[in-house]
PDB file of C-alpha atoms in Angstrom:
ATOM      1  CA  MET A  23     126.104 103.489 130.006  1.00  0.00           C
ATOM      2  CA  ALA A  24     121.935 103.016 130.729  1.00  0.00           C
ATOM      3  CA  ALA A  25     121.411 100.138 129.292  1.00  0.00           C
ATOM      4  CA  PRO A  26     118.086 100.369 126.826  1.00  0.00           C
ATOM      5  CA  ALA A  27     115.118  99.067 127.435  1.00  0.00           C
ATOM      6  CA  LEU A  28     114.037  96.544 124.472  1.00  0.00           C
ATOM      7  CA  LEU A  29     110.538  96.783 122.412  1.00  0.00           C
ATOM      8  CA  PRO A  30     109.215  93.068 123.362  1.00  0.00           C
ATOM      9  CA  GLY A  31     107.033  91.545 120.368  1.00  0.00           C
ATOM     10  CA  ASN A  32     103.939  91.484 121.551  1.00  0.00           C
ATOM     11  CA  ARG A  33     104.513  95.364 121.621  1.00  0.00           C
ATOM     12  CA  PHE A  34     104.869  95.312 118.114  1.00  0.00           C
ATOM     13  CA  ARG A  35     101.072  94.403 116.998  1.00  0.00           C
ATOM     14  CA  ALA A  36      99.176  94.208 113.355  1.00  0.00           C
ATOM     15  CA  TYR A  37      95.193  95.352 113.322  1.00  0.00           C
ATOM     16  CA  ARG A  38      92.888  94.630 110.107  1.00  0.00           C
ATOM     17  CA  GLY A  39      90.231  97.415 110.261  1.00  0.00           C
ATOM     18  CA  ALA A  40      87.086  96.756 109.367  1.00  0.00           C
ATOM     19  CA  GLY A  41      83.368  98.383 109.374  1.00  0.00           C
ATOM     20  CA  SER A  42      81.882 102.008 109.233  1.00  0.00           C
ATOM     21  CA  PRO A  43      82.705 103.789 112.085  1.00  0.00           C
ATOM     22  CA  LEU A  44      86.585 101.917 111.243  1.00  0.00           C
ATOM     23  CA  VAL A  45      87.749  99.553 114.067  1.00  0.00           C
ATOM     24  CA  TYR A  46      90.790  97.973 114.407  1.00  0.00           C
ATOM     25  CA  HIS A  47      91.325  94.342 115.838  1.00  0.00           C
ATOM     26  CA  PHE A  48      94.034  92.515 116.280  1.00  0.00           C
ATOM     27  CA  VAL A  49      95.467  90.455 113.530  1.00  0.00           C
ATOM     28  CA  CYS A  50      96.171  87.716 117.357  1.00  0.00           C
ATOM     29  CA  LEU A  51      97.875  85.123 115.556  1.00  0.00           C
ATOM     30  CA  ALA A  52     100.097  86.703 113.478  1.00  0.00           C
ATOM     31  CA  THR A  53     103.448  85.641 115.260  1.00  0.00           C
ATOM     32  CA  SER A  54     106.325  87.128 112.901  1.00  0.00           C
ATOM     33  CA  ILE A  55     105.085  90.971 111.163  1.00  0.00           C
ATOM     34  CA  THR A  56     107.560  93.248 108.889  1.00  0.00           C
ATOM     35  CA  LEU A  57     106.902  96.787 108.428  1.00  0.00           C
ATOM     36  CA  THR A  58     109.706  98.188 105.162  1.00  0.00           C
ATOM     37  CA  LEU A  59     109.373 101.647 104.900  1.00  0.00           C
ATOM     38  CA  THR A  60     110.826 102.336 101.292  1.00  0.00           C
ATOM     39  CA  ASN A  61     112.786 106.083  99.692  1.00  0.00           C
ATOM     40  CA  SER A  62     113.665 105.808  95.616  1.00  0.00           C
ATOM     41  CA  TYR A  63     115.673 108.563  94.878  1.00  0.00           C
ATOM     42  CA  GLU A  64     116.756 109.725  91.651  1.00  0.00           C
ATOM     43  CA  ASP A  65     120.585 110.751  91.033  1.00  0.00           C
ATOM     44  CA  ALA A  66     123.274 113.590  89.848  1.00  0.00           C
ATOM     45  CA  THR A  67     126.478 114.544  89.359  1.00  0.00           C
ATOM     46  CA  VAL A  68     126.752 117.341  89.834  1.00  0.00           C
ATOM     47  CA  ALA A  69     130.663 119.699  89.305  1.00  0.00           C
ATOM     48  CA  ASP A  70     131.262 122.224  91.469  1.00  0.00           C
ATOM     49  CA  CYS A  71     131.551 125.363  89.380  1.00  0.00           C
ATOM     50  CA  ASP A  72     134.236 127.066  91.404  1.00  0.00           C
ATOM     51  CA  ASP A  73     136.197 123.966  90.733  1.00  0.00           C
ATOM     52  CA  PRO A  74     135.704 123.368  87.588  1.00  0.00           C
ATOM     53  CA  THR A  75     138.513 120.673  87.201  1.00  0.00           C
ATOM     54  CA  GLY A  76     137.489 119.216  90.313  1.00  0.00           C
ATOM     55  CA  ILE A  77     135.273 115.567  91.150  1.00  0.00           C
ATOM     56  CA  PRO A  78     131.817 115.813  90.331  1.00  0.00           C
ATOM     57  CA  GLU A  79     129.558 114.601  93.682  1.00  0.00           C
ATOM     58  CA  ARG A  80     126.437 112.973  93.006  1.00  0.00           C
ATOM     59  CA  ARG A  81     123.327 114.356  94.639  1.00  0.00           C
ATOM     60  CA  SER A  82     120.483 112.364  95.286  1.00  0.00           C
ATOM     61  CA  VAL A  83     116.443 113.640  95.293  1.00  0.00           C
ATOM     62  CA  LEU A  84     113.856 111.660  97.049  1.00  0.00           C
ATOM     63  CA  THR A  85     111.388 111.017  94.291  1.00  0.00           C
ATOM     64  CA  SER A  86     108.838 108.897  95.603  1.00  0.00           C
ATOM     65  CA  ARG A  87     108.097 107.175  99.094  1.00  0.00           C
ATOM     66  CA  SER A  88     106.663 103.384  99.617  1.00  0.00           C
ATOM     67  CA  TRP A  89     105.495 100.859 102.048  1.00  0.00           C
ATOM     68  CA  GLY A  90     104.738  96.991 102.009  1.00  0.00           C
ATOM     69  CA  GLY A  91     105.655  94.072 104.600  1.00  0.00           C
ATOM     70  CA  ARG A  92     104.338  91.022 105.550  1.00  0.00           C
ATOM     71  CA  ILE A  93     102.842  88.722 108.442  1.00  0.00           C
ATOM     72  CA  ALA A  94     102.516  85.656 108.981  1.00  0.00           C
ATOM     73  CA  GLY A  95     101.507  82.743 111.818  1.00  0.00           C
ATOM     74  CA  GLN A  96      98.407  80.490 112.737  1.00  0.00           C
ATOM     75  CA  ILE A  97      95.826  80.781 110.742  1.00  0.00           C
ATOM     76  CA  ALA A  98      92.640  81.554 112.810  1.00  0.00           C
ATOM     77  CA  ALA A  99      89.928  79.099 111.084  1.00  0.00           C
ATOM     78  CA  ASP A 100      86.944  82.275 112.309  1.00  0.00           C
ATOM     79  CA  HIS A 101      88.942  84.879 110.277  1.00  0.00           C
ATOM     80  CA  LEU A 102      90.566  83.101 106.567  1.00  0.00           C
ATOM     81  CA  ASP A 103      87.310  84.623 105.121  1.00  0.00           C
ATOM     82  CA  GLU A 104      88.917  87.487 106.117  1.00  0.00           C
ATOM     83  CA  PHE A 105      92.409  86.922 105.230  1.00  0.00           C
ATOM     84  CA  ARG A 106      90.731  85.633 101.573  1.00  0.00           C
ATOM     85  CA  ALA A 107      89.098  88.665 100.768  1.00  0.00           C
ATOM     86  CA  ASP A 108      92.065  90.544 101.394  1.00  0.00           C
ATOM     87  CA  ALA A 109      93.954  88.434  98.902  1.00  0.00           C
ATOM     88  CA  THR A 110      91.469  88.196  95.964  1.00  0.00           C
ATOM     89  CA  GLY A 111      89.624  91.802  96.714  1.00  0.00           C
ATOM     90  CA  ASP A 112      90.376  95.191  94.041  1.00  0.00           C
ATOM     91  CA  THR A 113      90.019  97.460  96.947  1.00  0.00           C
ATOM     92  CA  ALA A 114      92.808  98.772  99.819  1.00  0.00           C
ATOM     93  CA  VAL A 115      91.790  96.851 103.430  1.00  0.00           C
ATOM     94  CA  PRO A 116      92.743  99.198 106.246  1.00  0.00           C
ATOM     95  CA  TYR A 117      95.241  98.484 108.656  1.00  0.00           C
ATOM     96  CA  GLN A 118      97.395  98.982 111.494  1.00  0.00           C
ATOM     97  CA  PHE A 119     100.905  98.316 113.016  1.00  0.00           C
ATOM     98  CA  ARG A 120     100.576  99.680 116.886  1.00  0.00           C
ATOM     99  CA  ILE A 121     104.250 100.308 118.492  1.00  0.00           C
ATOM    100  CA  ASP A 122     103.069  99.816 122.598  1.00  0.00           C
ATOM    101  CA  PRO A 123     106.670 100.177 125.082  1.00  0.00           C
ATOM    102  CA  LYS A 124     105.578  99.069 128.564  1.00  0.00           C
ATOM    103  CA  ASP A 125     106.636 102.893 128.993  1.00  0.00           C
ATOM    104  CA  GLY A 126     104.742 104.642 127.045  1.00  0.00           C
ATOM    105  CA  GLN A 127     107.561 106.039 125.167  1.00  0.00           C
ATOM    106  CA  GLY A 128     107.022 106.228 122.193  1.00  0.00           C
ATOM    107  CA  ALA A 129     104.172 104.417 121.445  1.00  0.00           C
ATOM    108  CA  GLY A 130     102.130 105.222 117.990  1.00  0.00           C
ATOM    109  CA  ALA A 131     100.616 103.712 115.419  1.00  0.00           C
ATOM    110  CA  TRP A 132     101.002 103.184 111.511  1.00  0.00           C
ATOM    111  CA  SER A 133      97.988 103.253 109.624  1.00  0.00           C
ATOM    112  CA  GLY A 134      97.526 102.852 105.691  1.00  0.00           C
ATOM    113  CA  LYS A 135      95.668 100.544 103.433  1.00  0.00           C
ATOM    114  CA  VAL A 136      97.428  97.180 101.859  1.00  0.00           C
ATOM    115  CA  PHE A 137      96.704  95.171  99.415  1.00  0.00           C
ATOM    116  CA  VAL A 138      97.723  91.832  99.621  1.00  0.00           C
ATOM    117  CA  GLU A 139     100.116  90.680  96.724  1.00  0.00           C
ATOM    118  CA  ASN A 140     100.211  86.520  98.169  1.00  0.00           C
ATOM    119  CA  PHE A 141      98.609  85.121 100.600  1.00  0.00           C
ATOM    120  CA  GLU A 142      99.858  81.255 101.476  1.00  0.00           C
ATOM    121  CA  ILE A 143      98.293  78.623 103.781  1.00  0.00           C
ATOM    122  CA  THR A 144     100.216  76.058 104.749  1.00  0.00           C
ATOM    123  CA  LYS A 145     101.012  72.615 107.050  1.00  0.00           C
ATOM    124  CA  SER A 146     103.506  70.709 107.632  1.00  0.00           C
ATOM    125  CA  ASN A 147     102.900  67.302 108.972  1.00  0.00           C
ATOM    126  CA  ASN A 148      99.269  67.634 109.731  1.00  0.00           C
ATOM    127  CA  GLY A 149      99.867  69.912 111.899  1.00  0.00           C
ATOM    128  CA  ILE A 150      98.359  73.794 112.979  1.00  0.00           C
ATOM    129  CA  VAL A 151      97.559  75.576 109.275  1.00  0.00           C
ATOM    130  CA  ALA A 152     100.294  78.278 109.457  1.00  0.00           C
ATOM    131  CA  PHE A 153      99.401  81.439 106.942  1.00  0.00           C
ATOM    132  CA  THR A 154     102.573  85.088 105.810  1.00  0.00           C
ATOM    133  CA  SER A 155     100.664  87.437 103.949  1.00  0.00           C
ATOM    134  CA  GLN A 156     102.775  89.929 101.942  1.00  0.00           C
ATOM    135  CA  PHE A 157     101.182  93.408 101.360  1.00  0.00           C
ATOM    136  CA  ARG A 158     102.221  96.461  99.448  1.00  0.00           C
ATOM    137  CA  GLY A 159     100.624  99.939 101.314  1.00  0.00           C
ATOM    138  CA  ASP A 160      98.220 101.968  99.058  1.00  0.00           C
ATOM    139  CA  GLY A 161      98.681 105.518  99.341  1.00  0.00           C
ATOM    140  CA  PRO A 162     100.315 107.518 102.675  1.00  0.00           C
ATOM    141  CA  LEU A 163     101.409 105.520 105.850  1.00  0.00           C
ATOM    142  CA  ALA A 164     100.909 108.154 108.803  1.00  0.00           C
ATOM    143  CA  TRP A 165     102.405 108.023 112.191  1.00  0.00           C
ATOM    144  CA  GLY A 166      99.989 108.658 115.107  1.00  0.00           C
ATOM    145  CA  ALA A 167      98.310 108.133 118.132  1.00  0.00           C
ATOM    146  CA  TRP A 168      96.281 105.418 118.184  1.00  0.00           C
ATOM    147  CA  THR A 169      93.022 104.430 120.925  1.00  0.00           C
TER     148      THR A 169
END
């Protein structure tokens, strides 16, 4: 049996988009990235019309898709203004989450716009200031090649 090719952590990265034309910049100090895709369903209990005394079965119907996640790590002082603007703005911000395997198999990126639900900065024991940013996707999350 062949061993699986594991994806190193530095091969899953977050990028923040800005400008016109849109350019994505690496969120370089994000040491923890979570991207969550969620499907919501409505359920119905459906009887078998050919077996009226049979036990009905649940059927699920996809009603919506959503996505969100969080990024966390050490705060870069020269990017604090961007994070603060994202957290206080009322416009969704473009983000990209790249998968970049060494062998190129499965490479690509999810791209979409996010609203920041919360932004937290913290320090402990007079150490490096850290951040956590929880976000929710706004609109579709597209998968495709990145350049």
